[in-house]
Backbone as ProteinMPNN parsed JSONL, in Angstrom:
{"seq_chain_A": "MIIIVVVVVLIVNNVVLINAKIPSESMENTIMTGDRIFGFRMAYGINFDFFGNHISKKLKDPERYDIIIFKYPDDESQLFIKRLIGLPGETVEIRDGKVYIDGSSEPLDDSFVPETPTGNYGPYTVPEDCYFMLGDNRENSRDSRYWDNTFVTFDEIVGKAVIRYFPSIKLLG", "coords_chain_A": {"N_chain_A": [[-15.963, -0.124, 49.769], [-17.753, -1.438, 48.025], [-19.571, 0.594, 47.444], [-17.94, 2.367, 46.022], [-17.352, 0.812, 43.743], [-19.952, 0.529, 42.663], [-20.548, 3.234, 42.078], [-18.532, 3.791, 40.176], [-19.237, 1.959, 38.14], [-21.81, 2.949, 37.489], [-21.1, 5.502, 36.499], [-19.437, 4.823, 34.293], [-21.295, 3.348, 32.716], [-23.29, 5.267, 32.23], [-22.066, 7.572, 31.324], [-19.692, 7.155, 29.856], [-19.481, 4.66, 28.263], [-21.621, 2.673, 26.119], [-23.287, -0.337, 26.098], [-24.403, -2.602, 23.789], [-26.706, -4.878, 22.245], [-27.22, -6.151, 19.061], [-30.309, -6.133, 17.522], [-31.481, -6.641, 15.027], [-31.371, -7.179, 11.412], [-30.626, -4.86, 10.112], [-28.137, -3.544, 9.852], [-26.448, -5.303, 8.641], [-23.87, -6.227, 6.412], [-22.028, -5.204, 8.122], [-22.489, -5.087, 10.914], [-23.779, -7.795, 12.555], [-26.926, -9.498, 13.25], [-27.44, -10.117, 16.638], [-24.82, -9.574, 17.369], [-22.584, -8.075, 19.754], [-21.833, -4.874, 20.896], [-19.705, -2.074, 21.777], [-20.334, 1.297, 22.397], [-19.156, 4.655, 22.273], [-20.036, 7.053, 24.417], [-19.234, 9.711, 24.652], [-18.267, 10.602, 22.233], [-19.019, 12.747, 20.645], [-19.2, 14.791, 22.35], [-20.768, 15.794, 25.365], [-23.495, 13.958, 26.169], [-25.96, 12.652, 27.684], [-28.181, 10.788, 29.839], [-28.677, 11.034, 33.199], [-29.753, 9.837, 36.127], [-32.326, 10.715, 35.403], [-31.885, 13.274, 34.473], [-31.213, 15.122, 31.622], [-28.311, 15.81, 29.908], [-26.548, 17.742, 27.626], [-23.98, 18.651, 25.479], [-22.479, 19.782, 22.709], [-19.367, 18.987, 21.378], [-18.003, 18.078, 19.25], [-18.741, 17.58, 15.844], [-20.81, 15.015, 14.479], [-19.778, 12.795, 11.838], [-20.153, 12.077, 8.314], [-20.907, 8.733, 7.496], [-20.318, 7.725, 10.028], [-21.136, 5.273, 12.452], [-23.875, 5.264, 14.381], [-25.387, 5.246, 17.595], [-28.578, 5.843, 18.725], [-31.499, 7.503, 20.095], [-34.546, 6.365, 18.983], [-36.325, 8.386, 16.818], [-39.159, 8.32, 16.635], [-39.977, 6.994, 18.894], [-38.6, 7.478, 21.7], [-37.898, 5.741, 23.72], [-36.705, 3.568, 22.679], [-33.589, 2.308, 21.434], [-31.687, 2.803, 18.51], [-29.447, 1.766, 15.88], [-27.606, 3.047, 13.282], [-26.149, 4.117, 10.127], [-24.724, 7.295, 9.635], [-25.734, 9.418, 7.109], [-26.75, 11.809, 5.88], [-25.911, 15.194, 6.447], [-26.412, 18.191, 8.513], [-28.193, 20.719, 6.777], [-27.818, 19.64, 4.259], [-29.16, 18.213, 1.208], [-30.661, 15.199, 0.704], [-31.047, 12.625, -1.6], [-32.384, 9.672, -2.937], [-31.863, 7.727, -5.65], [-32.71, 5.135, -7.74], [-31.702, 3.442, -5.779], [-29.223, 4.484, -5.14], [-27.396, 6.954, -3.266], [-27.529, 10.417, -3.315], [-26.081, 13.591, -2.717], [-27.03, 16.909, -2.275], [-27.772, 17.276, -5.004], [-25.683, 16.219, -6.496], [-23.885, 14.665, -9.221], [-22.547, 12.369, -8.827], [-22.914, 9.432, -6.956], [-22.902, 8.701, -3.369], [-20.308, 6.789, -1.748], [-21.029, 3.413, -1.368], [-19.947, 1.043, -0.575], [-20.111, -0.586, 1.629], [-22.61, -1.628, 1.662], [-24.473, -4.584, 1.503], [-26.014, -5.654, -0.647], [-27.188, -4.708, -3.913], [-28.859, -1.773, -3.589], [-32.302, -0.683, -3.992], [-34.904, 1.504, -5.273], [-36.512, 4.758, -4.981], [-36.258, 7.723, -3.181], [-37.057, 10.669, -1.378], [-36.519, 14.088, -2.418], [-34.833, 14.864, 0.701], [-34.432, 17.472, 2.902], [-32.079, 18.175, 5.226], [-32.535, 19.398, 8.43], [-30.996, 21.994, 10.513], [-28.753, 20.88, 13.044], [-29.55, 18.249, 12.864], [-29.733, 14.855, 11.519], [-29.561, 12.513, 8.805], [-30.274, 9.16, 8.587], [-29.279, 5.884, 7.546], [-29.649, 2.331, 7.258], [-27.126, -0.182, 6.742], [-27.909, -2.473, 5.436], [-29.879, -1.912, 3.298], [-32.231, -2.824, 2.048], [-33.551, -4.087, 4.042], [-34.068, -2.391, 6.239], [-35.438, -0.269, 8.619], [-35.379, 2.964, 8.504], [-34.401, 6.446, 8.271], [-35.858, 6.957, 5.944], [-38.39, 5.939, 6.364], [-39.46, 6.742, 8.813], [-41.784, 8.577, 10.898], [-40.838, 10.914, 12.099], [-38.425, 12.107, 10.46], [-35.68, 12.767, 10.842], [-32.72, 12.491, 12.926], [-32.033, 14.161, 15.84], [-29.312, 16.05, 17.297], [-29.442, 15.88, 20.092], [-30.673, 13.416, 20.434], [-28.748, 11.567, 19.937], [-26.895, 8.969, 21.291], [-24.387, 7.787, 21.303], [-21.326, 6.848, 19.603], [-20.78, 3.976, 17.713], [-18.078, 1.892, 18.344], [-16.621, -0.515, 18.673], [-17.016, -3.936, 17.943], [-17.432, -6.597, 20.102], [-18.317, -9.169, 20.396], [-19.365, -11.7, 18.24], [-16.636, -11.777, 17.745], [-13.733, -9.65, 17.814], [-13.927, -6.476, 16.352], [-13.111, -3.43, 14.896], [-15.214, -0.625, 14.518], [-15.264, 2.053, 13.823]], "CA_chain_A": [[-15.493, -0.615, 48.496], [-18.92, -1.722, 47.184], [-20.112, 1.882, 47.004], [-17.029, 2.879, 44.986], [-17.573, -0.001, 42.54], [-21.264, 0.905, 42.125], [-20.419, 4.575, 41.503], [-17.716, 3.674, 38.957], [-20.059, 1.282, 37.121], [-22.835, 3.905, 37.064], [-20.478, 6.54, 35.673], [-19.026, 4.227, 33.013], [-22.49, 2.993, 31.935], [-24.134, 6.415, 31.904], [-21.304, 8.713, 30.831], [-18.59, 6.809, 28.966], [-19.752, 3.577, 27.308], [-22.925, 2.032, 25.999], [-23.159, -1.733, 25.706], [-25.628, -2.891, 23.051], [-26.849, -6.103, 21.463], [-27.88, -5.799, 17.806], [-31.52, -6.951, 17.471], [-32.046, -6.867, 13.691], [-30.434, -7.303, 10.299], [-30.553, -3.592, 9.378], [-26.758, -3.082, 9.627], [-25.626, -6.373, 8.061], [-22.902, -7.154, 6.949], [-21.108, -4.502, 9.016], [-22.805, -5.605, 12.246], [-24.764, -8.854, 12.343], [-27.92, -9.741, 14.288], [-26.888, -10.826, 17.79], [-23.509, -9.045, 17.75], [-22.531, -7.181, 20.907], [-20.921, -3.764, 20.597], [-19.543, -0.947, 22.687], [-20.358, 2.623, 21.813], [-18.533, 5.679, 23.107], [-21.046, 8.088, 24.643], [-18.676, 11.061, 24.613], [-17.611, 10.789, 20.936], [-19.37, 14.052, 20.074], [-19.363, 15.728, 23.444], [-21.492, 15.246, 26.504], [-24.887, 13.748, 25.798], [-26.405, 11.488, 28.427], [-29.208, 10.908, 30.869], [-28.149, 10.549, 34.466], [-30.782, 9.98, 37.148], [-33.459, 11.463, 34.87], [-31.477, 14.592, 33.977], [-30.561, 15.065, 30.32], [-27.234, 16.789, 29.758], [-26.065, 17.702, 26.254], [-23.088, 19.726, 25.047], [-21.759, 19.342, 21.513], [-17.973, 19.39, 21.282], [-17.527, 17.635, 17.943], [-19.846, 17.2, 14.968], [-20.78, 13.686, 13.864], [-19.326, 12.824, 10.457], [-20.782, 11.141, 7.395], [-20.514, 7.322, 7.588], [-20.223, 7.248, 11.406], [-22.2, 4.369, 12.899], [-24.34, 5.987, 15.564], [-26.447, 4.717, 18.45], [-29.416, 7.004, 19.019], [-32.887, 7.274, 20.488], [-35.424, 6.329, 17.82], [-37.1, 9.639, 16.84], [-40.598, 8.088, 16.787], [-40.211, 6.428, 20.222], [-37.29, 7.649, 22.319], [-37.584, 4.679, 24.674], [-35.964, 2.552, 21.931], [-32.32, 2.713, 20.845], [-31.416, 2.3, 17.166], [-28.089, 1.956, 15.394], [-27.604, 3.227, 11.821], [-25.027, 4.889, 9.591], [-25.057, 8.68, 9.32], [-25.578, 9.678, 5.675], [-26.994, 13.221, 5.569], [-25.509, 16.166, 7.46], [-27.26, 19.383, 8.564], [-28.159, 21.624, 5.632], [-27.703, 18.924, 2.991], [-30.342, 17.586, 0.628], [-30.378, 13.795, 0.416], [-31.99, 12.012, -2.521], [-32.025, 8.308, -3.309], [-32.359, 7.403, -6.984], [-32.308, 3.762, -8.102], [-30.966, 2.872, -4.662], [-27.979, 5.212, -4.885], [-27.6, 8.158, -2.478], [-26.928, 11.634, -3.866], [-26.103, 14.724, -1.79], [-27.097, 18.246, -2.87], [-27.898, 17.234, -6.456], [-24.45, 15.751, -7.121], [-24.05, 13.657, -10.268], [-21.869, 11.178, -8.326], [-23.494, 8.937, -5.708], [-22.0, 8.425, -2.249], [-19.732, 5.445, -1.647], [-21.886, 2.481, -0.622], [-19.239, -0.235, -0.63], [-20.458, -1.345, 2.827], [-23.971, -2.152, 1.478], [-24.271, -5.963, 1.05], [-26.703, -5.936, -1.905], [-27.484, -3.496, -4.665], [-30.13, -1.233, -3.108], [-33.276, -0.251, -4.995], [-35.895, 2.469, -4.823], [-36.338, 6.206, -5.073], [-36.756, 8.373, -1.969], [-36.643, 12.055, -1.211], [-35.399, 14.588, -1.62], [-34.994, 15.246, 2.1], [-33.517, 18.534, 3.319], [-31.756, 17.911, 6.624], [-32.517, 20.635, 9.224], [-29.84, 22.239, 11.378], [-28.615, 20.049, 14.239], [-30.214, 16.973, 12.593], [-28.981, 13.934, 10.678], [-30.329, 11.53, 8.036], [-29.653, 7.877, 8.884], [-29.658, 4.705, 6.768], [-29.016, 1.071, 7.609], [-26.27, -0.709, 5.676], [-28.718, -3.467, 4.73], [-30.942, -0.974, 2.919], [-33.476, -3.499, 1.671], [-34.163, -4.606, 5.271], [-33.79, -1.432, 7.305], [-36.386, 0.808, 8.922], [-34.477, 4.07, 8.779], [-34.955, 7.783, 8.041], [-36.8, 6.943, 4.818], [-39.704, 5.423, 6.767], [-39.918, 7.241, 10.104], [-42.643, 9.765, 10.939], [-39.876, 11.986, 12.372], [-37.393, 11.648, 9.522], [-34.295, 13.078, 11.189], [-32.226, 12.309, 14.283], [-31.438, 15.399, 16.351], [-28.089, 15.821, 18.073], [-29.817, 15.481, 21.452], [-31.092, 12.009, 20.438], [-27.572, 10.709, 19.769], [-26.407, 8.408, 22.545], [-22.956, 7.565, 21.169], [-20.782, 6.331, 18.35], [-20.353, 2.58, 17.803], [-16.641, 1.869, 18.127], [-16.04, -1.851, 18.599], [-17.814, -5.151, 18.162], [-16.625, -7.478, 20.933], [-18.836, -10.531, 20.313], [-18.635, -12.925, 18.537], [-15.203, -11.544, 17.614], [-13.418, -8.239, 17.932], [-13.849, -5.75, 15.077], [-13.267, -1.989, 15.045], [-16.31, -0.127, 13.67], [-15.139, 3.44, 13.422]], "C_chain_A": [[-16.662, -0.869, 47.536], [-19.508, -0.429, 46.629], [-19.24, 2.461, 45.891], [-17.243, 2.13, 43.671], [-18.903, 0.381, 41.885], [-21.193, 2.273, 41.452], [-19.635, 4.524, 40.195], [-18.531, 3.028, 37.833], [-21.149, 2.221, 36.605], [-22.254, 4.98, 36.149], [-20.081, 5.979, 34.316], [-20.245, 3.939, 32.145], [-23.313, 4.193, 31.498], [-23.399, 7.594, 31.282], [-20.303, 8.32, 29.742], [-18.975, 5.803, 27.886], [-21.229, 3.215, 27.257], [-22.675, 0.632, 25.457], [-24.467, -2.114, 25.022], [-25.551, -4.236, 22.346], [-27.677, -5.749, 20.231], [-29.087, -6.712, 17.604], [-32.011, -7.308, 16.062], [-30.956, -6.892, 12.633], [-30.166, -5.979, 9.587], [-29.134, -3.091, 9.099], [-25.85, -4.181, 9.062], [-25.032, -5.908, 6.743], [-21.889, -6.477, 7.865], [-21.256, -5.014, 10.444], [-23.946, -6.587, 12.056], [-25.746, -8.941, 13.518], [-27.279, -10.568, 15.402], [-25.5, -10.36, 18.209], [-23.644, -8.152, 18.977], [-21.485, -6.116, 20.605], [-20.795, -2.82, 21.788], [-19.617, 0.328, 21.867], [-19.752, 3.598, 22.803], [-19.498, 6.848, 23.227], [-20.504, 9.505, 24.44], [-17.971, 11.367, 23.283], [-17.855, 12.176, 20.352], [-19.531, 15.127, 21.138], [-20.053, 15.035, 24.594], [-22.956, 15.151, 26.12], [-25.382, 12.487, 26.501], [-27.53, 11.845, 29.385], [-28.638, 10.287, 32.137], [-29.152, 10.868, 35.546], [-31.916, 10.883, 36.675], [-33.131, 12.845, 34.351], [-30.738, 14.429, 32.651], [-29.543, 16.193, 30.224], [-26.665, 16.639, 28.353], [-25.187, 18.911, 25.965], [-22.264, 19.194, 23.885], [-20.346, 19.9, 21.527], [-17.41, 19.067, 19.902], [-18.745, 17.23, 17.123], [-19.705, 15.756, 14.509], [-20.404, 13.825, 12.39], [-20.069, 11.784, 9.625], [-20.102, 9.766, 7.522], [-20.271, 6.844, 9.015], [-21.387, 6.311, 11.68], [-22.611, 4.86, 14.284], [-25.46, 5.229, 16.274], [-27.261, 5.921, 18.898], [-30.795, 6.569, 19.487], [-33.747, 7.38, 19.232], [-36.351, 7.546, 17.854], [-38.612, 9.458, 17.029], [-40.969, 7.485, 18.139], [-38.879, 6.42, 20.962], [-36.963, 6.632, 23.4], [-36.783, 3.557, 24.004], [-34.648, 3.136, 21.414], [-32.164, 2.04, 19.486], [-29.94, 2.506, 16.867], [-28.147, 1.987, 13.868], [-26.355, 4.009, 11.43], [-25.497, 6.291, 9.238], [-24.732, 8.94, 7.844], [-25.719, 11.164, 5.359], [-26.676, 14.135, 6.727], [-26.422, 17.385, 7.448], [-27.064, 20.287, 7.344], [-28.068, 20.94, 4.282], [-29.067, 18.442, 2.507], [-29.945, 16.188, 0.183], [-31.46, 13.275, -0.514], [-31.472, 10.629, -2.889], [-32.701, 8.004, -4.638], [-31.802, 6.044, -7.388], [-31.402, 3.145, -7.037], [-29.678, 3.579, -4.315], [-28.28, 6.534, -4.184], [-26.82, 9.322, -3.097], [-27.117, 12.782, -2.871], [-26.084, 16.017, -2.595], [-27.071, 18.239, -4.404], [-26.653, 16.787, -7.197], [-24.748, 14.723, -8.213], [-23.383, 12.343, -9.871], [-22.526, 10.709, -7.029], [-22.434, 8.761, -4.619], [-21.46, 7.003, -2.355], [-20.696, 4.578, -0.839], [-21.268, 1.089, -0.626], [-19.554, -1.138, 0.569], [-21.859, -1.958, 2.731], [-23.863, -3.545, 0.869], [-24.93, -6.309, -0.297], [-26.911, -4.62, -2.635], [-28.832, -2.968, -4.206], [-31.019, -0.768, -4.263], [-34.135, 0.866, -4.417], [-35.481, 3.91, -4.999], [-37.003, 6.842, -3.86], [-36.262, 9.813, -1.947], [-37.073, 12.926, -2.362], [-35.813, 14.975, -0.201], [-33.986, 16.348, 2.403], [-33.32, 18.422, 4.822], [-31.688, 19.238, 7.389], [-31.228, 20.785, 10.033], [-29.913, 21.333, 12.601], [-29.328, 18.705, 14.107], [-29.396, 16.159, 11.598], [-29.932, 12.939, 10.01], [-29.586, 10.206, 8.134], [-30.178, 6.777, 7.966], [-28.97, 3.482, 7.345], [-28.153, 0.602, 6.448], [-27.021, -1.729, 4.827], [-30.005, -2.764, 4.289], [-32.27, -1.628, 2.573], [-34.218, -4.03, 2.892], [-33.895, -3.678, 6.45], [-34.92, -0.423, 7.416], [-35.537, 1.982, 9.371], [-35.154, 5.387, 8.428], [-35.978, 7.826, 6.915], [-38.227, 6.63, 5.257], [-40.253, 6.007, 8.057], [-40.871, 8.409, 9.937], [-41.791, 11.01, 11.177], [-38.583, 11.604, 11.65], [-35.966, 11.776, 10.027], [-33.993, 12.811, 12.655], [-31.588, 13.629, 14.711], [-30.159, 15.06, 17.135], [-28.419, 15.328, 19.476], [-30.267, 14.029, 21.549], [-29.919, 11.048, 20.278], [-27.066, 10.28, 21.136], [-24.896, 8.187, 22.474], [-22.596, 7.046, 19.787], [-20.334, 4.891, 18.576], [-18.862, 2.514, 17.475], [-16.053, 0.471, 17.982], [-17.104, -2.927, 18.784], [-16.923, -6.08, 18.968], [-17.125, -8.913, 20.945], [-19.581, -10.689, 19.001], [-17.118, -12.829, 18.356], [-14.962, -10.038, 17.677], [-13.265, -7.627, 16.538], [-14.033, -4.269, 15.371], [-14.316, -1.498, 14.055], [-16.086, 1.293, 13.209], [-13.814, 3.938, 13.525]], "O_chain_A": [[-16.564, -0.545, 46.352], [-19.899, -0.375, 45.463], [-19.766, 2.993, 44.913], [-17.309, 2.747, 42.608], [-18.962, 0.54, 40.666], [-21.731, 2.446, 40.358], [-20.032, 5.148, 39.211], [-18.511, 3.507, 36.699], [-21.386, 2.28, 35.399], [-22.86, 5.326, 35.134], [-20.36, 6.598, 33.289], [-20.236, 4.252, 30.954], [-23.98, 4.125, 30.466], [-24.031, 8.516, 30.767], [-20.092, 9.083, 28.8], [-18.804, 6.085, 26.7], [-21.977, 3.421, 28.212], [-21.945, 0.447, 24.483], [-25.536, -1.965, 25.615], [-24.486, -4.673, 21.911], [-28.725, -5.113, 20.351], [-28.929, -7.93, 17.52], [-32.864, -8.183, 15.913], [-29.781, -6.658, 12.917], [-29.526, -5.983, 8.535], [-28.946, -2.285, 8.188], [-24.631, -4.015, 9.009], [-25.727, -5.209, 6.006], [-20.965, -7.138, 8.34], [-20.266, -5.335, 11.103], [-24.969, -6.247, 11.46], [-25.439, -8.514, 14.631], [-26.651, -11.594, 15.141], [-25.039, -10.713, 19.294], [-24.692, -7.548, 19.205], [-20.393, -6.417, 20.122], [-21.65, -2.777, 22.672], [-19.039, 0.424, 20.784], [-19.823, 3.398, 24.016], [-19.749, 7.553, 22.25], [-21.265, 10.405, 24.086], [-17.163, 12.293, 23.215], [-17.002, 12.718, 19.648], [-19.954, 16.245, 20.843], [-19.929, 13.823, 24.768], [-23.583, 16.156, 25.784], [-25.24, 11.383, 25.976], [-27.789, 13.009, 29.692], [-28.176, 9.146, 32.13], [-29.385, 12.037, 35.856], [-32.414, 11.714, 37.435], [-34.014, 13.53, 33.834], [-29.758, 13.689, 32.565], [-29.863, 17.364, 30.429], [-26.336, 15.53, 27.933], [-25.595, 20.053, 26.178], [-21.458, 18.278, 24.045], [-20.137, 21.105, 21.666], [-16.46, 19.702, 19.443], [-19.672, 16.61, 17.644], [-18.603, 15.315, 14.185], [-20.679, 14.852, 11.769], [-20.544, 10.769, 10.133], [-18.88, 9.67, 7.639], [-20.036, 5.652, 9.212], [-22.496, 6.532, 11.194], [-21.815, 4.872, 15.224], [-26.349, 4.655, 15.644], [-26.707, 6.903, 19.391], [-31.201, 5.422, 19.301], [-33.678, 8.372, 18.507], [-37.092, 7.722, 18.822], [-39.275, 10.361, 17.537], [-42.146, 7.462, 18.501], [-38.116, 5.46, 20.86], [-35.861, 6.653, 23.947], [-36.241, 2.691, 24.691], [-34.589, 4.297, 21.01], [-32.469, 0.858, 19.329], [-29.267, 3.311, 17.511], [-28.673, 1.068, 13.241], [-25.611, 4.495, 12.282], [-26.545, 6.46, 8.615], [-23.61, 8.714, 7.392], [-24.888, 11.721, 4.642], [-27.109, 13.898, 7.855], [-27.14, 17.6, 6.471], [-25.94, 20.579, 6.935], [-28.224, 21.596, 3.252], [-30.002, 18.284, 3.292], [-29.018, 16.011, -0.608], [-32.649, 13.458, -0.255], [-30.279, 10.439, -3.123], [-33.926, 8.018, -4.751], [-30.59, 5.825, -7.38], [-30.459, 2.42, -7.353], [-29.09, 3.291, -3.273], [-29.297, 7.168, -4.465], [-25.622, 9.222, -3.361], [-28.178, 12.922, -2.263], [-25.245, 16.206, -3.475], [-26.431, 19.088, -5.024], [-26.571, 16.957, -8.413], [-25.74, 13.999, -8.138], [-23.621, 11.313, -10.503], [-22.681, 11.499, -6.098], [-21.238, 8.683, -4.9], [-22.074, 6.132, -2.97], [-21.126, 4.966, 0.247], [-21.977, 0.084, -0.675], [-19.286, -2.338, 0.518], [-22.259, -2.722, 3.609], [-23.231, -3.701, -0.175], [-24.435, -7.181, -1.011], [-26.82, -3.547, -2.038], [-29.851, -3.63, -4.403], [-30.54, -0.498, -5.364], [-34.095, 1.136, -3.217], [-34.305, 4.244, -5.142], [-38.155, 6.548, -3.544], [-35.177, 10.122, -2.441], [-37.902, 12.53, -3.182], [-36.955, 15.352, 0.063], [-32.791, 16.161, 2.175], [-34.267, 18.554, 5.596], [-30.885, 20.107, 7.05], [-30.473, 19.829, 10.211], [-30.992, 21.055, 13.124], [-29.674, 18.086, 15.113], [-28.5, 16.675, 10.929], [-30.965, 12.572, 10.571], [-28.403, 10.131, 7.804], [-31.366, 6.737, 7.646], [-27.854, 3.569, 7.858], [-28.418, 0.949, 5.297], [-26.784, -1.829, 3.623], [-31.078, -3.0, 4.845], [-33.326, -1.034, 2.788], [-35.392, -4.387, 2.791], [-33.535, -4.135, 7.534], [-35.309, 0.201, 6.428], [-35.031, 1.994, 10.493], [-36.378, 5.429, 8.301], [-36.882, 8.662, 6.941], [-39.178, 7.022, 4.581], [-41.423, 5.784, 8.37], [-40.788, 9.15, 8.958], [-41.996, 12.039, 10.533], [-37.757, 10.864, 12.184], [-35.118, 10.96, 9.667], [-34.872, 12.89, 13.513], [-30.709, 14.15, 14.026], [-29.966, 13.925, 17.572], [-27.737, 14.444, 19.994], [-30.247, 13.457, 22.639], [-30.078, 9.841, 20.465], [-26.837, 11.105, 22.02], [-24.197, 8.378, 23.469], [-23.455, 6.838, 18.931], [-19.594, 4.611, 19.519], [-18.432, 3.025, 16.44], [-15.086, 0.285, 17.244], [-17.966, -2.838, 19.659], [-15.783, -6.335, 18.578], [-16.433, -9.797, 21.45], [-20.397, -9.823, 18.685], [-16.394, -13.728, 18.783], [-15.905, -9.251, 17.599], [-12.58, -8.169, 15.67], [-15.003, -3.884, 16.024], [-14.314, -1.9, 12.892], [-16.713, 1.697, 12.23], [-13.567, 5.103, 13.215]]}, "name": "protein", "num_of_chains": 1, "seq": "MIIIVVVVVLIVNNVVLINAKIPSESMENTIMTGDRIFGFRMAYGINFDFFGNHISKKLKDPERYDIIIFKYPDDESQLFIKRLIGLPGETVEIRDGKVYIDGSSEPLDDSFVPETPTGNYGPYTVPEDCYFMLGDNRENSRDSRYWDNTFVTFDEIVGKAVIRYFPSIKLLG"}
């Protein structure tokens, strides 16, 4: 019985769910510092490390505004959580804090951003199989704008944040 329980826990933790505690304010007010969340590892297909073997097979593309848990591109031993903003092949530019895609005259919806963001960044052209990520708390987020390796590759995605379970229950996606 103990062996079965251990195997089930290993499979759930390494294949199905990721349990994470939010360490910083970069996603406030959507997810607060200290919140605990579950992410679904198989939201976009199979992408996990199991006993040192990396297995990746894309079944579904991540979508703009998904909240994603991923390996930090500058140090893959760390996990980050941010909102997906730029999709493969798009050009992302931030002017006066507003995000524009492919030279559009209309900025993206940023109703989830707690303060009016500032600054000019880019343009960034997102390579194939890569994504441009921003924190919701843009004034206090180390995200794609600041990383040495600007983009998150599909293989670095660990899962999609789906539910905050502490301090209260809230669906995230």
